[in-house]
CSV table of C-alpha atoms in Angstrom, one decimal:
chain,number,residue,atom,x,y,z
A,1,MET,CA,100.5,100.3,81.9
A,2,ALA,CA,102.1,97.1,80.0
A,3,LEU,CA,104.6,97.7,82.6
A,4,ASP,CA,102.7,97.6,85.5
A,5,PHE,CA,101.6,94.1,84.4
A,6,VAL,CA,104.8,92.8,83.6
A,7,ALA,CA,106.5,93.7,86.8
A,8,GLY,CA,103.8,92.1,88.8
A,9,CYS,CA,104.2,89.0,87.1
A,10,VAL,CA,107.9,89.0,87.9
A,11,GLY,CA,107.5,90.2,91.6
A,12,GLY,CA,104.6,87.4,92.2
A,13,ALA,CA,107.1,84.8,91.0
A,14,ALA,CA,109.5,86.0,93.3
A,15,GLY,CA,107.2,85.9,96.3
A,16,VAL,CA,105.8,82.3,95.9
A,17,LEU,CA,109.4,81.0,96.1
A,18,VAL,CA,110.6,83.1,99.0
A,19,GLY,CA,107.0,82.2,100.9
A,20,HIS,CA,105.7,79.7,100.8
A,21,PRO,CA,107.0,76.9,103.1
A,22,PHE,CA,105.4,79.9,105.6
A,23,ASP,CA,101.9,79.4,104.3
A,24,THR,CA,102.1,76.2,104.6
A,25,VAL,CA,102.5,76.4,108.3
A,26,LYS,CA,100.0,78.8,108.5
A,27,VAL,CA,97.4,76.8,106.9
A,28,ARG,CA,97.9,73.5,108.6
A,29,LEU,CA,98.0,76.1,112.4
A,30,GLN,CA,94.5,77.5,111.4
A,31,VAL,CA,92.8,74.3,110.3
A,32,GLN,CA,94.3,71.9,112.6
A,33,ASN,CA,91.7,70.1,115.7
A,34,VAL,CA,91.9,72.4,118.6
A,35,GLU,CA,90.9,68.8,120.6
A,36,LYS,CA,94.0,67.0,119.1
A,37,PRO,CA,96.2,69.6,117.7
A,38,LEU,CA,99.3,68.0,115.3
A,39,TYR,CA,101.8,71.5,115.8
A,40,ARG,CA,102.5,73.3,118.9
A,41,GLY,CA,103.5,76.3,117.3
A,42,THR,CA,105.1,77.0,113.9
A,43,MET,CA,108.6,76.2,114.8
A,44,HIS,CA,106.8,72.6,115.9
A,45,CYS,CA,105.0,72.8,113.4
A,46,PHE,CA,107.9,73.7,110.5
A,47,GLN,CA,110.4,70.6,112.0
A,48,SER,CA,107.1,68.0,112.7
A,49,ILE,CA,106.4,68.6,108.3
A,50,ILE,CA,110.2,68.4,107.3
A,51,LYS,CA,110.7,65.0,109.7
A,52,GLN,CA,108.0,63.5,108.4
A,53,GLU,CA,107.2,64.5,105.2
A,54,SER,CA,110.6,65.8,103.9
A,55,ALA,CA,111.0,70.2,103.2
A,56,PHE,CA,109.3,69.0,99.7
A,57,GLY,CA,105.9,68.9,102.4
A,58,LEU,CA,106.6,72.8,103.0
A,59,TYR,CA,106.0,73.4,99.3
A,60,LYS,CA,102.9,71.2,98.6
A,61,GLY,CA,100.7,73.3,96.8
A,62,ILE,CA,103.2,75.8,95.0
A,63,GLY,CA,101.8,74.9,91.6
A,64,SER,CA,98.5,77.0,92.6
A,65,PRO,CA,99.8,80.2,94.0
A,66,MET,CA,103.1,80.3,91.5
A,67,MET,CA,100.8,80.8,88.4
A,68,GLY,CA,97.3,82.1,90.7
A,69,LEU,CA,100.0,84.8,92.4
A,70,THR,CA,102.0,84.9,89.0
A,71,PHE,CA,99.1,86.6,87.7
A,72,ILE,CA,97.0,88.4,90.5
A,73,ASN,CA,100.3,89.8,91.1
A,74,ALA,CA,100.1,91.1,87.6
A,75,LEU,CA,96.6,92.2,87.7
A,76,VAL,CA,97.2,93.5,91.5
A,77,PHE,CA,99.4,96.1,90.2
A,78,GLY,CA,98.0,96.5,87.0
A,79,VAL,CA,94.9,98.0,88.2
A,80,GLN,CA,95.8,99.4,91.0
A,81,GLY,CA,98.0,101.5,88.5
A,82,ASN,CA,94.9,102.3,85.6
A,83,VAL,CA,92.8,103.6,88.8
A,84,ILE,CA,95.6,106.4,90.2
A,85,ARG,CA,96.6,107.5,86.6
A,86,ALA,CA,92.6,107.3,86.4
A,87,LEU,CA,92.1,109.4,89.7
A,88,GLY,CA,94.4,111.4,88.5
A,89,LYS,CA,96.1,112.6,90.7
A,90,ASP,CA,98.4,110.7,93.6
A,91,THR,CA,97.5,110.9,97.3
A,92,PRO,CA,97.7,108.8,100.4
A,93,LEU,CA,93.6,108.5,100.0
A,94,HIS,CA,94.0,107.6,95.9
A,95,GLN,CA,96.7,104.9,97.2
A,96,PHE,CA,94.4,103.2,99.7
A,97,LEU,CA,91.1,103.4,97.0
A,98,ALA,CA,93.6,102.0,93.8
A,99,GLY,CA,94.8,99.3,96.2
A,100,SER,CA,91.2,98.5,97.7
A,101,ALA,CA,89.4,98.3,93.9
A,102,ALA,CA,92.5,96.1,93.0
A,103,GLY,CA,92.3,93.6,96.2
A,104,ALA,CA,88.6,93.8,95.2
A,105,ILE,CA,88.8,92.3,91.3
A,106,GLN,CA,91.6,90.0,92.2
A,107,CYS,CA,89.6,88.0,93.9
A,108,VAL,CA,87.8,86.0,91.8
A,109,ILE,CA,91.1,84.3,91.1
A,110,CYS,CA,92.4,85.0,94.2
A,111,CYS,CA,89.2,82.5,95.8
A,112,PRO,CA,89.4,79.4,93.6
A,113,MET,CA,93.4,79.1,93.6
A,114,GLU,CA,93.7,79.7,97.6
A,115,LEU,CA,91.0,77.0,97.3
A,116,ALA,CA,93.2,74.3,95.4
A,117,LYS,CA,96.4,75.8,97.4
A,118,THR,CA,94.9,74.8,100.7
A,119,ARG,CA,93.4,71.5,99.9
A,120,MET,CA,96.8,70.8,98.5
A,121,GLN,CA,98.5,71.7,101.4
A,122,LEU,CA,96.0,70.0,104.1
A,123,GLN,CA,96.6,66.5,101.6
A,124,GLY,CA,98.6,63.5,103.2
A,125,THR,CA,99.5,65.9,106.6
A,126,GLY,CA,101.9,63.8,108.6
A,127,GLU,CA,102.7,61.2,106.0
A,128,TYR,CA,106.3,60.8,104.6
A,129,LYS,CA,105.2,59.0,101.6
A,130,LEU,CA,101.7,59.7,100.6
A,131,LYS,CA,99.8,56.1,100.5
A,132,SER,CA,97.0,58.0,98.8
A,133,LYS,CA,96.5,61.3,96.5
A,134,ASN,CA,93.0,62.5,96.2
A,135,TYR,CA,94.1,65.4,93.8
A,136,LYS,CA,98.0,64.9,91.9
A,137,ASN,CA,97.9,69.0,91.5
A,138,SER,CA,96.2,72.0,92.2
A,139,LEU,CA,94.7,71.5,88.7
A,140,ASP,CA,92.8,67.9,89.1
A,141,CYS,CA,91.5,69.9,92.5
A,142,LEU,CA,89.8,72.0,91.1
A,143,VAL,CA,88.6,70.2,87.7
A,144,LYS,CA,86.9,67.5,91.2
A,145,ILE,CA,85.9,69.8,93.1
A,146,TYR,CA,83.7,71.6,90.0
A,147,ARG,CA,81.7,67.7,88.7
A,148,LYS,CA,81.3,67.3,92.6
A,149,GLU,CA,80.1,70.6,93.8
A,150,GLY,CA,80.2,73.4,91.0
A,151,LEU,CA,80.9,76.7,90.8
A,152,ARG,CA,79.6,77.0,93.8
A,153,GLY,CA,82.6,74.8,95.2
A,154,ILE,CA,85.1,76.0,93.3
A,155,ASN,CA,84.1,79.6,95.0
A,156,ARG,CA,83.8,78.3,98.2
A,157,GLY,CA,84.8,81.3,100.4
A,158,MET,CA,84.5,83.9,97.7
A,159,VAL,CA,82.5,85.8,100.3
A,160,SER,CA,85.1,85.9,103.3
A,161,THR,CA,88.0,86.2,100.4
A,162,PHE,CA,86.5,89.3,99.2
A,163,LEU,CA,86.2,91.1,102.7
A,164,ARG,CA,89.7,90.3,103.5
A,165,GLU,CA,91.5,91.0,100.4
A,166,THR,CA,89.5,94.4,99.8
A,167,PRO,CA,91.1,96.6,102.8
A,168,SER,CA,93.5,94.5,103.0
A,169,PHE,CA,95.4,95.4,100.1
A,170,GLY,CA,94.0,99.2,100.8
A,171,PHE,CA,96.3,99.1,103.6
A,172,TYR,CA,99.3,97.2,101.8
A,173,PHE,CA,99.6,100.7,99.0
A,174,LEU,CA,98.7,103.0,101.4
A,175,THR,CA,101.4,101.6,104.1
A,176,TYR,CA,104.2,101.4,100.9
A,177,ASP,CA,103.9,105.0,99.9
A,178,CYS,CA,104.5,106.2,103.0
A,179,LEU,CA,106.5,104.6,103.9
A,180,THR,CA,108.8,105.0,100.7
A,181,ARG,CA,108.0,108.4,100.6
A,182,TYR,CA,109.1,109.3,104.5
A,183,LEU,CA,112.4,107.1,103.9
A,184,GLY,CA,112.5,109.3,100.4
A,185,CYS,CA,113.1,106.3,97.6
A,186,GLU,CA,115.1,108.2,95.2
A,187,ALA,CA,116.5,106.4,92.6
A,188,GLU,CA,120.0,108.0,92.9
A,189,ASP,CA,120.1,107.0,96.4
A,190,SER,CA,122.8,104.3,97.2
A,191,TYR,CA,120.3,102.7,99.9
A,192,ILE,CA,116.9,102.6,97.8
A,193,ILE,CA,117.3,98.5,97.7
A,194,PRO,CA,117.1,98.3,101.3
A,195,LYS,CA,114.5,101.4,101.8
A,196,LEU,CA,112.3,99.5,99.4
A,197,LEU,CA,113.0,96.1,100.9
A,198,LEU,CA,111.8,97.8,104.4
A,199,ALA,CA,108.7,99.4,103.0
A,200,GLY,CA,107.8,96.3,101.5
A,201,GLY,CA,108.4,94.1,103.9
A,202,MET,CA,106.0,96.5,106.3
A,203,SER,CA,103.5,97.0,104.5
A,204,GLY,CA,102.8,93.0,104.0
A,205,ILE,CA,103.2,92.9,108.0
A,206,VAL,CA,100.3,96.1,108.3
A,207,SER,CA,98.4,94.6,105.4
A,208,TRP,CA,98.0,91.1,106.7
A,209,ILE,CA,97.4,92.3,110.5
A,210,SER,CA,94.7,94.4,109.5
A,211,THR,CA,92.1,91.7,108.5
A,212,TYR,CA,93.5,88.3,109.6
A,213,PRO,CA,91.0,87.7,111.5
A,214,VAL,CA,89.4,87.2,108.7
A,215,ASP,CA,91.6,85.4,106.8
A,216,VAL,CA,91.4,82.3,109.6
A,217,ILE,CA,87.6,82.0,109.2
A,218,LYS,CA,87.9,81.9,104.9
A,219,SER,CA,90.8,79.2,105.2
A,220,ARG,CA,88.5,77.0,107.6
A,221,LEU,CA,85.4,77.5,105.0
A,222,GLN,CA,87.8,76.0,102.4
A,223,ALA,CA,89.0,73.3,104.3
A,224,ASP,CA,86.1,72.5,105.8
A,225,GLY,CA,84.6,69.2,104.7
A,226,VAL,CA,87.9,67.4,103.6
A,227,GLY,CA,88.0,64.8,105.8
A,228,GLY,CA,83.9,64.3,104.7
A,229,VAL,CA,82.0,66.2,107.0
A,230,ILE,CA,80.5,69.5,106.5
A,231,GLN,CA,81.3,71.7,110.0
A,232,TYR,CA,80.0,75.0,108.8
A,233,LYS,CA,76.9,76.5,107.6
A,234,GLY,CA,78.4,80.3,106.0
A,235,ILE,CA,80.4,82.7,107.7
A,236,LEU,CA,78.6,83.6,111.0
A,237,ASP,CA,78.1,80.2,111.7
A,238,CYS,CA,82.0,79.3,111.3
A,239,VAL,CA,82.8,82.5,113.8
A,240,ARG,CA,80.5,81.6,116.2
A,241,LYS,CA,81.8,77.9,116.5
A,242,SER,CA,85.3,78.8,116.2
A,243,TYR,CA,85.1,81.1,119.0
A,244,HIS,CA,82.5,79.4,121.1
A,245,ASP,CA,85.2,76.2,121.3
A,246,GLU,CA,88.4,77.7,121.3
A,247,GLY,CA,88.0,81.7,122.1
A,248,TRP,CA,89.1,84.6,120.6
A,249,ARG,CA,92.9,83.3,120.1
A,250,VAL,CA,91.8,81.4,117.3
A,251,PHE,CA,91.6,84.5,115.3
A,252,THR,CA,95.0,85.0,115.6
A,253,ARG,CA,96.2,80.9,115.5
A,254,GLY,CA,98.8,80.7,112.4
A,255,LEU,CA,99.5,84.4,112.8
A,256,THR,CA,103.7,84.2,113.7
A,257,SER,CA,104.3,81.8,110.2
A,258,THR,CA,102.1,84.9,108.4
A,259,LEU,CA,104.1,87.9,110.0
A,260,LEU,CA,107.4,85.6,109.3
A,261,ARG,CA,106.1,85.2,105.5
A,262,ALA,CA,105.2,88.7,105.1
A,263,PHE,CA,107.2,90.1,105.8
A,264,PRO,CA,110.2,88.4,103.7
A,265,VAL,CA,107.6,87.9,100.4
A,266,ASN,CA,106.4,91.5,100.2
A,267,ALA,CA,109.9,93.1,100.6
A,268,THR,CA,110.6,90.7,97.6
A,269,THR,CA,107.8,91.6,95.5
A,270,PHE,CA,107.9,95.0,95.7
A,271,ALA,CA,111.1,95.9,95.4
A,272,THR,CA,111.1,93.3,92.1
A,273,VAL,CA,108.0,95.0,90.6
A,274,THR,CA,109.7,98.6,91.7
A,275,VAL,CA,113.0,98.0,90.5
A,276,PHE,CA,112.0,96.4,87.2
A,277,LEU,CA,109.9,99.3,86.8
A,278,MET,CA,113.1,101.4,87.0
A,279,TYR,CA,115.2,99.7,84.9
A,280,MET,CA,112.4,99.5,82.2
A,281,ARG,CA,111.2,103.3,82.3
A,282,SER,CA,115.1,103.9,81.9
A,283,GLU,CA,115.5,102.2,79.2
A,284,ASP,CA,112.3,104.0,78.0
A,285,ASN,CA,113.6,106.9,78.3
A,286,GLN,CA,117.1,106.2,77.3
A,287,ILE,CA,116.0,105.2,74.2
A,288,ARG,CA,113.7,108.1,72.6
A,289,GLY,CA,116.7,110.7,73.7
A,290,ASP,CA,118.4,108.7,71.4
A,291,LEU,CA,116.0,108.4,68.4
A,292,SER,CA,115.1,112.6,69.7
A,293,GLY,CA,118.5,114.0,69.5
A,294,CYS,CA,118.9,115.0,72.7
A,295,GLU,CA,119.5,114.0,76.2
A,296,ALA,CA,117.0,111.9,78.3
A,297,GLY,CA,115.0,113.5,81.0
A,298,PRO,CA,114.4,111.8,84.4
A,299,ALA,CA,114.6,107.9,84.0
A,300,ILE,CA,111.9,107.2,86.2
A,301,GLN,CA,109.6,107.9,88.7
A,302,GLN,CA,109.3,107.6,92.2
A,303,PRO,CA,108.7,104.5,92.9
A,304,SER,CA,105.8,104.7,95.3
A,305,SER,CA,104.2,106.4,91.8
A,306,PHE,CA,103.0,102.9,90.1
């Protein structure tokens, strides 16, 4: 159980470093004003941020996910592994249920973390040097929101986060399980790393596509009020107004940058977690074998069985 948590920690940190620039672009595109858009698309957004705010602009708000996602992944992989063991049998249905349970539980950390990340990413939009900072860092952001709005403020978007994360993580682990079985990811396979990267990357893409419209609404709710004006009363009001003003395409805004981010981030995360577990279990079995005075048994389990 401890290995599941540690592996999730390591994988989460690796994923954040790879994917945060894409996430910044996604958030900017999702919440920009349709009447006065700053960016024409994904590549224009990338170029504009680098030109106007330097490359560091792409990493605005990374403190929150670096702290939060490390623990979130530890929690997700830990809970998922324990639920699978509790269910007693590793099947595709159990993978979906275990993933959904993990997704639901981690919302407690995920929602405040993404709120701070979103607010930090929107701070100083288009400015090379910030003229004024509302928030010094992610922690300062959450503290100020709490002082102004209380617990309800730092949990803004919790329901939409729950609606996104629960099915999303179910599809996440289900897809990874099915692909690793189909590709035949065995420890002795010389192509195991490319196979794990492919399975992890495709899992991320499937999970994001499955609930992406909900993510757009969540981002809008969490960004609401940044300019001092509250636009939305709740989820349904946000859906109604967004559709009325911008049509159905609003629910796919930022999808390109999200999918570009999803593959490398989740390929890195899943491959790191799986290889870490393989290595640690191999070491553990070797030590046990040495202590018992006999040959160690099979070094690792199938990667899909956390």
